[in-house]
XYZ file of C-alpha atoms in Angstrom:
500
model
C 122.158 -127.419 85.599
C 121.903 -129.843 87.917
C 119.301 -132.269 89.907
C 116.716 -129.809 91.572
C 115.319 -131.998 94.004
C 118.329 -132.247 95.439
C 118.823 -129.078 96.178
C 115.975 -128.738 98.072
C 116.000 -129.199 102.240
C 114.370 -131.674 103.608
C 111.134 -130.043 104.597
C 110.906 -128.719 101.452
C 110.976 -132.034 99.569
C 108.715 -133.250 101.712
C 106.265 -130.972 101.362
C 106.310 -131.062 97.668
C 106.127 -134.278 97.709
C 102.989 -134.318 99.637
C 101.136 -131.815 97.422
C 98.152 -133.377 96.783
C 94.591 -132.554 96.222
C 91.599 -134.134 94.454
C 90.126 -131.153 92.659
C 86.243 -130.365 93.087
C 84.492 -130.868 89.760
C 83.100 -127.162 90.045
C 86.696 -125.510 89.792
C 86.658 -126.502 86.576
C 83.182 -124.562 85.667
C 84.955 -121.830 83.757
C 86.195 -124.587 81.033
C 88.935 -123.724 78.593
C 87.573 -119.517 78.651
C 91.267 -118.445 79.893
C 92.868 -120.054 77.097
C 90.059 -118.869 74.198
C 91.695 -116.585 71.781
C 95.597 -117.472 72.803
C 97.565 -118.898 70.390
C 99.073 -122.500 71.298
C 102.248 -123.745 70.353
C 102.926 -127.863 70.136
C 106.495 -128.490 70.420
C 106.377 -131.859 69.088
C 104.035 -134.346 67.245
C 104.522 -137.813 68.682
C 102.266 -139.556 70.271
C 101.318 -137.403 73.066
C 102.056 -134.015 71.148
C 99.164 -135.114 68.586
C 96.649 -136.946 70.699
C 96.499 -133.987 73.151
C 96.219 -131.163 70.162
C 93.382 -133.333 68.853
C 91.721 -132.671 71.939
C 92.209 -129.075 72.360
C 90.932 -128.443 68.828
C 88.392 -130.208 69.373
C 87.414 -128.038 72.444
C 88.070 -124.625 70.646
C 91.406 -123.713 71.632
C 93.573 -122.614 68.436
C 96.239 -124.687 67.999
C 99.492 -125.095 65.824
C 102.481 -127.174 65.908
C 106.463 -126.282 66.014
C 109.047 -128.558 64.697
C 112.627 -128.483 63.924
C 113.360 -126.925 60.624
C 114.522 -130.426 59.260
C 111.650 -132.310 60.247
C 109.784 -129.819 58.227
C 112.388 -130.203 55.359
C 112.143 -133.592 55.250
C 108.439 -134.298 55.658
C 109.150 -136.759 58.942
C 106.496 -138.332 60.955
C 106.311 -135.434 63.401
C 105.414 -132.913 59.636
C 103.018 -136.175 58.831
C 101.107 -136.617 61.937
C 100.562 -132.354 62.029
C 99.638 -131.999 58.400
C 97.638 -135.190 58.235
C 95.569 -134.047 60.648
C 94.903 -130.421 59.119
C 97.041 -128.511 61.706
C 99.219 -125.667 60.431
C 102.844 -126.440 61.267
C 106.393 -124.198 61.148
C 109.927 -123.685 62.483
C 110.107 -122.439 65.570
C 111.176 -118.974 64.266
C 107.741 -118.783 62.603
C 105.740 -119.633 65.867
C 107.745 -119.607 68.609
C 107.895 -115.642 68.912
C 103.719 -115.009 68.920
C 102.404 -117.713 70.762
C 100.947 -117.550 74.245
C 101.694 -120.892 75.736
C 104.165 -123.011 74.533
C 103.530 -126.805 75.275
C 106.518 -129.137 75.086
C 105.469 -132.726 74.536
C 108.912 -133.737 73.220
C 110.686 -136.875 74.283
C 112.328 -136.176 77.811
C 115.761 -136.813 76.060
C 115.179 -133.623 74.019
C 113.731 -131.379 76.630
C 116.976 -129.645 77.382
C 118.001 -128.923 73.671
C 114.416 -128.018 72.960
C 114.035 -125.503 75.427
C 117.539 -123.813 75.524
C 116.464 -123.507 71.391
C 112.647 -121.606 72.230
C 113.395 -120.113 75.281
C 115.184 -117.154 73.575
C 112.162 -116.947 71.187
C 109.415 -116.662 73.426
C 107.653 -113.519 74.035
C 107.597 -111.835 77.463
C 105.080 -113.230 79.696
C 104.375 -115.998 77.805
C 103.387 -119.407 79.251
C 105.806 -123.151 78.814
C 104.065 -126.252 79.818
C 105.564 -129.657 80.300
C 103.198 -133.006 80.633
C 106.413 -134.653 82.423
C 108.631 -132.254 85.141
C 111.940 -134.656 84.733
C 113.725 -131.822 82.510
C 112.779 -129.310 85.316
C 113.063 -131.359 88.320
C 116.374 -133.948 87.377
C 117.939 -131.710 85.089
C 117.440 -128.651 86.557
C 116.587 -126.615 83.903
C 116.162 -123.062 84.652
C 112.885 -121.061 82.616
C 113.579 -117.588 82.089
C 111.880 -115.336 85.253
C 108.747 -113.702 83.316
C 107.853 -116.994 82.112
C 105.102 -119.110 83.714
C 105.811 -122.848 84.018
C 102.886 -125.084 84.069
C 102.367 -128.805 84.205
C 99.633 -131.042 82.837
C 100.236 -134.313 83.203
C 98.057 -136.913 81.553
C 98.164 -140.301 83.291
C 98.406 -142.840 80.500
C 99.385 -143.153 77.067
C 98.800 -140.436 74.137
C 96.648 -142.788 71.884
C 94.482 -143.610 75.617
C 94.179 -139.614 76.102
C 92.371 -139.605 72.516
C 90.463 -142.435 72.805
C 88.900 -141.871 76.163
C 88.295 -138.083 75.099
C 86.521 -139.566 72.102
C 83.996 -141.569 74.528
C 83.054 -138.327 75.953
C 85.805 -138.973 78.618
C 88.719 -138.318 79.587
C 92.128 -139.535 81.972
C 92.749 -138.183 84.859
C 95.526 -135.869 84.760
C 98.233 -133.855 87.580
C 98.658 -130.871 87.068
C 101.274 -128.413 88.834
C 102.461 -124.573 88.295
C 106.441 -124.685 89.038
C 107.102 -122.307 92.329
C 110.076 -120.856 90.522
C 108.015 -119.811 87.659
C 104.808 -118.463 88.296
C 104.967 -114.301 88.133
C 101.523 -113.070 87.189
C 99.918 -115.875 89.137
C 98.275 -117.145 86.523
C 99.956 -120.798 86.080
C 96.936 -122.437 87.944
C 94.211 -121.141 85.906
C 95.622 -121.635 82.569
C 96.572 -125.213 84.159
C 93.061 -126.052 84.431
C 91.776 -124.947 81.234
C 94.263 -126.813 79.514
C 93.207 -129.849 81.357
C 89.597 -129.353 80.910
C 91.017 -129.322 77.361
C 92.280 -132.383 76.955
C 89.185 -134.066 78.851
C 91.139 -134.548 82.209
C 88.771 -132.451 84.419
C 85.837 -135.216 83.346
C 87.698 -138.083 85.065
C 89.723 -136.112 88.045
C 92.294 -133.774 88.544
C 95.288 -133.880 91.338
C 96.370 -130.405 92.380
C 100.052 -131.401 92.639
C 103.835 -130.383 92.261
C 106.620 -130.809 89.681
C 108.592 -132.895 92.315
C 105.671 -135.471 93.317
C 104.560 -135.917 89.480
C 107.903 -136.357 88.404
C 108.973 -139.264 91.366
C 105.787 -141.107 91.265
C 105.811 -141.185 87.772
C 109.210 -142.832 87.330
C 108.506 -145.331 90.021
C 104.863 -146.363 88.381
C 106.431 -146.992 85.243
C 109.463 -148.777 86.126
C 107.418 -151.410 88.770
C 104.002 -152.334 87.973
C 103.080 -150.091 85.106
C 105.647 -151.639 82.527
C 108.280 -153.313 84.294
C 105.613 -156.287 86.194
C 103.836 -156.728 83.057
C 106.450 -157.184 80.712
C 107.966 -160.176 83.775
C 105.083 -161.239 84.284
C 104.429 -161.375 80.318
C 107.733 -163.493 79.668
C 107.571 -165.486 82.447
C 104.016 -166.767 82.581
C 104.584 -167.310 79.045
C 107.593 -169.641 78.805
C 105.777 -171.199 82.044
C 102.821 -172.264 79.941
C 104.582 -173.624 76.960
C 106.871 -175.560 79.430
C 103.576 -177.029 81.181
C 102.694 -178.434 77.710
C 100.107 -175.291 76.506
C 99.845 -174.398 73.034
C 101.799 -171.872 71.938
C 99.791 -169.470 70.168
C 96.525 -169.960 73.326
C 99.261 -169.065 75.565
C 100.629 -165.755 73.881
C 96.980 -164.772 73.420
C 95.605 -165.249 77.159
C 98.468 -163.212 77.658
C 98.173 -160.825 75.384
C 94.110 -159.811 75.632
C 94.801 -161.450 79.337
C 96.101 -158.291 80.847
C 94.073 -156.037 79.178
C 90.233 -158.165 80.328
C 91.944 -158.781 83.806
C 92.609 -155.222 84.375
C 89.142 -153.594 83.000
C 87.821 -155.296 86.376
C 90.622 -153.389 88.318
C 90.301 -150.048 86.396
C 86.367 -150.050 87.888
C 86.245 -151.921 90.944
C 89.929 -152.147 92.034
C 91.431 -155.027 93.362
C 88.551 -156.327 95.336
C 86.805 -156.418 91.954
C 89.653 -158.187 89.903
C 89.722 -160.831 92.192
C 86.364 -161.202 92.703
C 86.044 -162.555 89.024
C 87.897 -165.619 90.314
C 86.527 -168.535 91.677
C 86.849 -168.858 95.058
C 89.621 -171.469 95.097
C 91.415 -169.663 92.477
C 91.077 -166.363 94.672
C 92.467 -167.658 97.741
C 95.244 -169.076 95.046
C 95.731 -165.949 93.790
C 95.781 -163.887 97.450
C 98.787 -166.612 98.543
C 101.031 -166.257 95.394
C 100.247 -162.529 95.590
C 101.409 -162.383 99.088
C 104.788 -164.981 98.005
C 105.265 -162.068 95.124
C 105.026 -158.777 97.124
C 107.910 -160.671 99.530
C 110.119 -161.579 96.957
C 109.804 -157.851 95.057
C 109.653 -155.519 97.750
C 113.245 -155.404 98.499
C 113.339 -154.004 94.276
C 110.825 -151.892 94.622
C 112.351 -150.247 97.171
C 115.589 -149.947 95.283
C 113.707 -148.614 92.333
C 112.216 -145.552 94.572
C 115.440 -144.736 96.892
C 117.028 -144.793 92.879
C 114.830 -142.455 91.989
C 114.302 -140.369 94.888
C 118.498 -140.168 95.326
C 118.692 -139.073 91.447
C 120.890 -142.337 90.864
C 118.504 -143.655 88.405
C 117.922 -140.177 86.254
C 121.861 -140.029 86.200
C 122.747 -143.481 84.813
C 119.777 -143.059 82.183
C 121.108 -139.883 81.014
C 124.906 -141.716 80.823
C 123.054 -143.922 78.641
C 121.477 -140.957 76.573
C 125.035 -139.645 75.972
C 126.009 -142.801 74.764
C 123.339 -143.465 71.883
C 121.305 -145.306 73.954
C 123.777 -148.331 73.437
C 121.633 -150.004 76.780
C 118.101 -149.089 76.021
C 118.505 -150.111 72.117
C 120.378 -153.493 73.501
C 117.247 -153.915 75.656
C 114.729 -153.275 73.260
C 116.156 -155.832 70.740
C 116.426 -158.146 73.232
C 112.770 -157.806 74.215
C 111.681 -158.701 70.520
C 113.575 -161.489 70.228
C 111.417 -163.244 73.177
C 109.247 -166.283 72.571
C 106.359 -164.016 73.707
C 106.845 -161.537 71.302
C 107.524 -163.870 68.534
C 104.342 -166.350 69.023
C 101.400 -165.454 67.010
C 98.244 -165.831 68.874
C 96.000 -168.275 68.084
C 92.577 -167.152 66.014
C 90.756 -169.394 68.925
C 88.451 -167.548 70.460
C 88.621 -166.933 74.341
C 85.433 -165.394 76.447
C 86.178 -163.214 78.563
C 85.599 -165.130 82.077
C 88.288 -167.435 80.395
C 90.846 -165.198 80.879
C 90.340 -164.985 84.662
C 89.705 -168.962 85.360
C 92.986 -169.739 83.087
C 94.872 -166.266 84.691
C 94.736 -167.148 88.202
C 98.841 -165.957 88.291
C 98.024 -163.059 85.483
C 95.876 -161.529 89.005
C 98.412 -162.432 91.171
C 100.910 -160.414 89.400
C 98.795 -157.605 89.293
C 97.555 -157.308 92.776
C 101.328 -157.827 93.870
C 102.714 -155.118 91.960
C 99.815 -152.562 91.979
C 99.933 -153.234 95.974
C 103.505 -153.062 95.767
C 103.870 -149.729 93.886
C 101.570 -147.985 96.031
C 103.207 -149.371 99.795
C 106.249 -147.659 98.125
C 105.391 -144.851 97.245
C 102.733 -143.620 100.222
C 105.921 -145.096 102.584
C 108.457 -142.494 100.588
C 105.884 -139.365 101.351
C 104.269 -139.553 98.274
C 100.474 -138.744 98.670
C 97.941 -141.728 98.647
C 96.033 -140.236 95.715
C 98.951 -139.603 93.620
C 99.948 -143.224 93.924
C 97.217 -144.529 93.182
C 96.941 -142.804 90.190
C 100.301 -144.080 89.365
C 99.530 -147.597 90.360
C 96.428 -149.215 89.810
C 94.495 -146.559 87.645
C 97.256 -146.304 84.650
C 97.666 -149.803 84.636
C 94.438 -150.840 82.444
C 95.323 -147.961 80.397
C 99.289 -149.694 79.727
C 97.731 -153.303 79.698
C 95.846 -151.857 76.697
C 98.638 -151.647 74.647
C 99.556 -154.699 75.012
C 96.393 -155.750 73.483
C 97.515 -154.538 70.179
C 101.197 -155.302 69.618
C 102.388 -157.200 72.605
C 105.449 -155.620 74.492
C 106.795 -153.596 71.538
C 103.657 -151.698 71.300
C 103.862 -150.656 75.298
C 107.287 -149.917 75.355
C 106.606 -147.842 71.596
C 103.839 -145.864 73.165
C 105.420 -144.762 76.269
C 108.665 -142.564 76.858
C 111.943 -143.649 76.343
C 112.327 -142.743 80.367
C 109.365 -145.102 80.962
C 110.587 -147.868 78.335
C 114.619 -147.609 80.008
C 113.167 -148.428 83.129
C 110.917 -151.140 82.438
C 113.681 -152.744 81.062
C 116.127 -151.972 84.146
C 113.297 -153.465 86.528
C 112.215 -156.558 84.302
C 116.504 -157.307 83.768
C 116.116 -157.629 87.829
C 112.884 -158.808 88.753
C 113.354 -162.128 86.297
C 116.024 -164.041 88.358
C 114.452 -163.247 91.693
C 111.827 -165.078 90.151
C 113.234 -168.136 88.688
C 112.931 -170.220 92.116
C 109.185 -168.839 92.402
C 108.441 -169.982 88.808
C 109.553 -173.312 89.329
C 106.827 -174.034 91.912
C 104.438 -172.865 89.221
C 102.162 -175.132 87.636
C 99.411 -174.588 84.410
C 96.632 -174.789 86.877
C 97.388 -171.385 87.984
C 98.392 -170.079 84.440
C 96.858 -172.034 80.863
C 93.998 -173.610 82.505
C 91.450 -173.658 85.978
C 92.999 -173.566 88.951
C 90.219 -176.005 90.230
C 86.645 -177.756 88.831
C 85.012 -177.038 92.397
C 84.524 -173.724 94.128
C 84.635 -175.477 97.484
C 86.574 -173.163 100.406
C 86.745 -172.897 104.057
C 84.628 -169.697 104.957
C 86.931 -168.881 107.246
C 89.662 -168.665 105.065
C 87.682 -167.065 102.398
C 86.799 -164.227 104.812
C 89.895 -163.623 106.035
C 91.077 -163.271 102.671
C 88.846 -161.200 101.448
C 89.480 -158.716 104.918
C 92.941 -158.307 103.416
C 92.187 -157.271 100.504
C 89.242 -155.098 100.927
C 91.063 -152.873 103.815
C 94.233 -151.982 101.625
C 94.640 -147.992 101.466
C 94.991 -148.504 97.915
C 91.506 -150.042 97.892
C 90.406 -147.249 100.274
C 91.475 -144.527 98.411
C 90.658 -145.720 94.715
C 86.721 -146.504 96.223
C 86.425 -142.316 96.872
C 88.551 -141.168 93.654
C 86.531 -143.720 91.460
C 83.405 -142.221 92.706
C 83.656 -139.468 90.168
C 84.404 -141.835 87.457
C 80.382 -142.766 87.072
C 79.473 -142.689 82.931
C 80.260 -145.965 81.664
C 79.375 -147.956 78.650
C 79.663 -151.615 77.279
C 82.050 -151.641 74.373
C 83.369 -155.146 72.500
C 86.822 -155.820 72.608
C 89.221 -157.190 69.879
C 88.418 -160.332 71.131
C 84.531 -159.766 71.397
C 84.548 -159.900 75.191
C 81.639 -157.430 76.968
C 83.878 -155.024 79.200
C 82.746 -152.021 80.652
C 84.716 -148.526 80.037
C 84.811 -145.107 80.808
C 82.543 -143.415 78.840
């Protein structure tokens, strides 16, 4: 095996990378019909493995889970989660051999073992499915010729795919039929009914590719999906205790910060996030913004020519052949922060609190949602597709903060995801120290400023900026189908709208 991409030409990468296209809600008319009556086949019962098989049940489709004959043996969380939840579960001797489509939502790490072990047990014709392409597009595995390879992808967390299904919703999702693997032509349509499925098709589907999944994924989660949040976390953190604020206020306007902040974002973008400021704090906000996205940019950019080259795939997978030694070293290190080890105070904090004491909470977020999407459009990667992987998954990441700080985003994610948050945030902090030592509590712990007294001009020009940003362009059309909302109460009994 080796790195697929690579082997592509040039105008070949290119054009998968492009492959793009905001499906029509009426494509998705026929529901999950193809996949009625076909027997379904979970490889895997984590966190996506069970959240998506919840949601297929739920919409009629018969499904069953695989796992190792160990796990089975000795009743591990993968046997819990399946049983628990009434699903029938065997080795993959049992099921592998009858089963129509195969779906394997293991950890990337495993793909490779998991699918040399089925792919001699699978019946002719049959049907794989990945919700991440890495083990088809880095590795380079090869699929067997009469199998069809499918991809649906998903964007967000496997406890957010349940939960926004439950509301009657959904996430939207890529999804992708691999051009190496698609003999009856009949990867598309069973790619659609498994994301009407899951919920996907109620919140929008990307027709994409393997290749531009796969790349925009790993850049989303490294920069502003995990990797500026858990800086920005730390940072503003040991910032506010420095500047004399209370411990425990300051881990919780951090904690529930990110999550209130980016509800604005997740329905109204940018323009809406940092409309919620005052307009001192705004213009505040725009100018460290602006004194972020220079300082970054030069890591961004080594993040995506990293990925793009295969450099960053190849040093992660060193890593996997050596325990993990870097990513468990990371990860402890992580939990031993002052963040992480600060219980929040029990004080409450309304919800317009968060954005008057949060002023560099926004700033963060515009910067690296701005930041991640420049990147990626500038690499070839399509404007829809990065904003999917910018500023739409990050609400649904800043959620998990809500409930266990750091350790709960980087548990909920892949370890691909959580090896490169770490790899960006190990970088991003000491390009930040000078930055953070012009920052003061006004723009993080408390208001920025008692009056909301500007210069119109200033104001306007500002707000020009942010409003014309493709990002904010592109999000106003794909939000457009994103219409059934609801007010829900957060764990902190703030009034935020969500999909519904």
């Amino acid at each position: 095996m080796g790195n697929y991409f690579n082997t592509l030409s040039l105008r070949d990468k290119l054009a998968q990378l492009s492959k793009c296209r905001f499906m029509d809600s009426s494509e998705f008319e026929d529901g999950v019909n193809v996949l009625l009556g076909k027997k379904i086949v979970i490889v895997g019962c984590g966190a996506q493995g069970l959240n998506q098989g919840l949601n297929m049940r739920d919409s009629g489709l018969d499904i069953s889970y695989t796992l190792r004959e160990v796990a089975i043996k000795e009743k591990r969380a993968s046997y819990k989660n399946a049983t628990d939840n009434g699903f029938k579960v065997g080795t993959y001797e049992e099921l592998i051999p009858s089963a129509d489509l195969v779906l394997n939502l293991t950890p990337d790490k495993q793909h490779t073992s998991v699918v040399k072990a089925i792919m001699p047990l699978m019946k002719k014709g049959a049907t794989l499915s990945y919700s991440h392409g890495f083990n088809i597009v880095e590795e380079g595995m090869q699929i067997r010729k009469d199998l069809t390879v499918i991809m649906v992808a998903p964007k967000c967390p496997g406890s957010e795919v349940r939960e926004e299904y439950k509301r009657g919703f959904g996430v939207p999702t890529l999804i992708a039929v691999h051009p190496e693997n698609d003999p009856e032509g009949k990867g598309w349509a069973q790619a659609k009914a498994y994301a009407a499925a899951t919920g996907g098709d109620r919140a929008g589907v990307l027709e994409s590719s393997f290749i531009a999944e796969v790349k925009s994924d790993l850049m989303g989660e490294q920069t502003i999906l995990c990797g500026v949040l858990q800086t920005g976390a730390i940072l503003s953190f040991d910032k506010m205790v420095e500047e004399g604020i209370e411990p425990g206020y300051a881990a919780k306007l951090i904690q529930f910060g990110w999550e209130t902040i980016t509800e604005a974002l997740k329905h109204g973008g940018i323009t809406n996030m940092m409309d919620r400021l005052s307009n001192p704090a705004k213009i505040k906000a725009f100018k460290l913004s602006e004194e972020l996205k220079g300082i970054m940019r030069p890591l961004f950019q080594k993040h995506m020519d990293d990925i793009m080259s295969g450099h960053f795939s190849k040093t992660m997978m060193e890593d996997w052949a050596n325990d993990d030694k870097n990513l468990l070293t990371w990860r402890a290190a992580t939990g031993e922060t002052a963040f992480e080890k600060t219980t929040a105070t029990s004080k409450e904090i309304s919800e317009q609190e968060y954005f008057d004491h949060g002023t560099l909470l926004v700033a963060f977020v515009r910067a690296g949602v701005e930041l991640a999407f420049e990147t990626m459009t500038e690499s070839g990667i399509v404007a829809e597709s990065a904003y999917y992987e910018s500023l739409h998954e990050t609400p649904l990441i800043a959620n998990t903060i809500a409930r266990k700080k750091l350790y709960e985003m980087n548990r909920v994610i892949s370890d691909t995801a959580e090896y490169g948050c770490y790899l960006f945030d190990h970088a991003c902090k000491p390009l930040l120290k000078d930055f953070m030592k012009t920052v003061k509590s006004n723009v993080i712990g408390s208001s920025f400023s008692k009056s909301n007294g500007v210069d119109n001009k200033e104001l306007i020009a500002v707000n020009k900026v942010i409003r014309n940003h493709q990002v904010e362009k592109t999000g106003a059309v794909l939000r457009a189908s994103m219409t059934a909302m609801k007010v829900i109460k957060t764990e902190e009994n703030a009034q935020v709208s969500v999909l519904a």
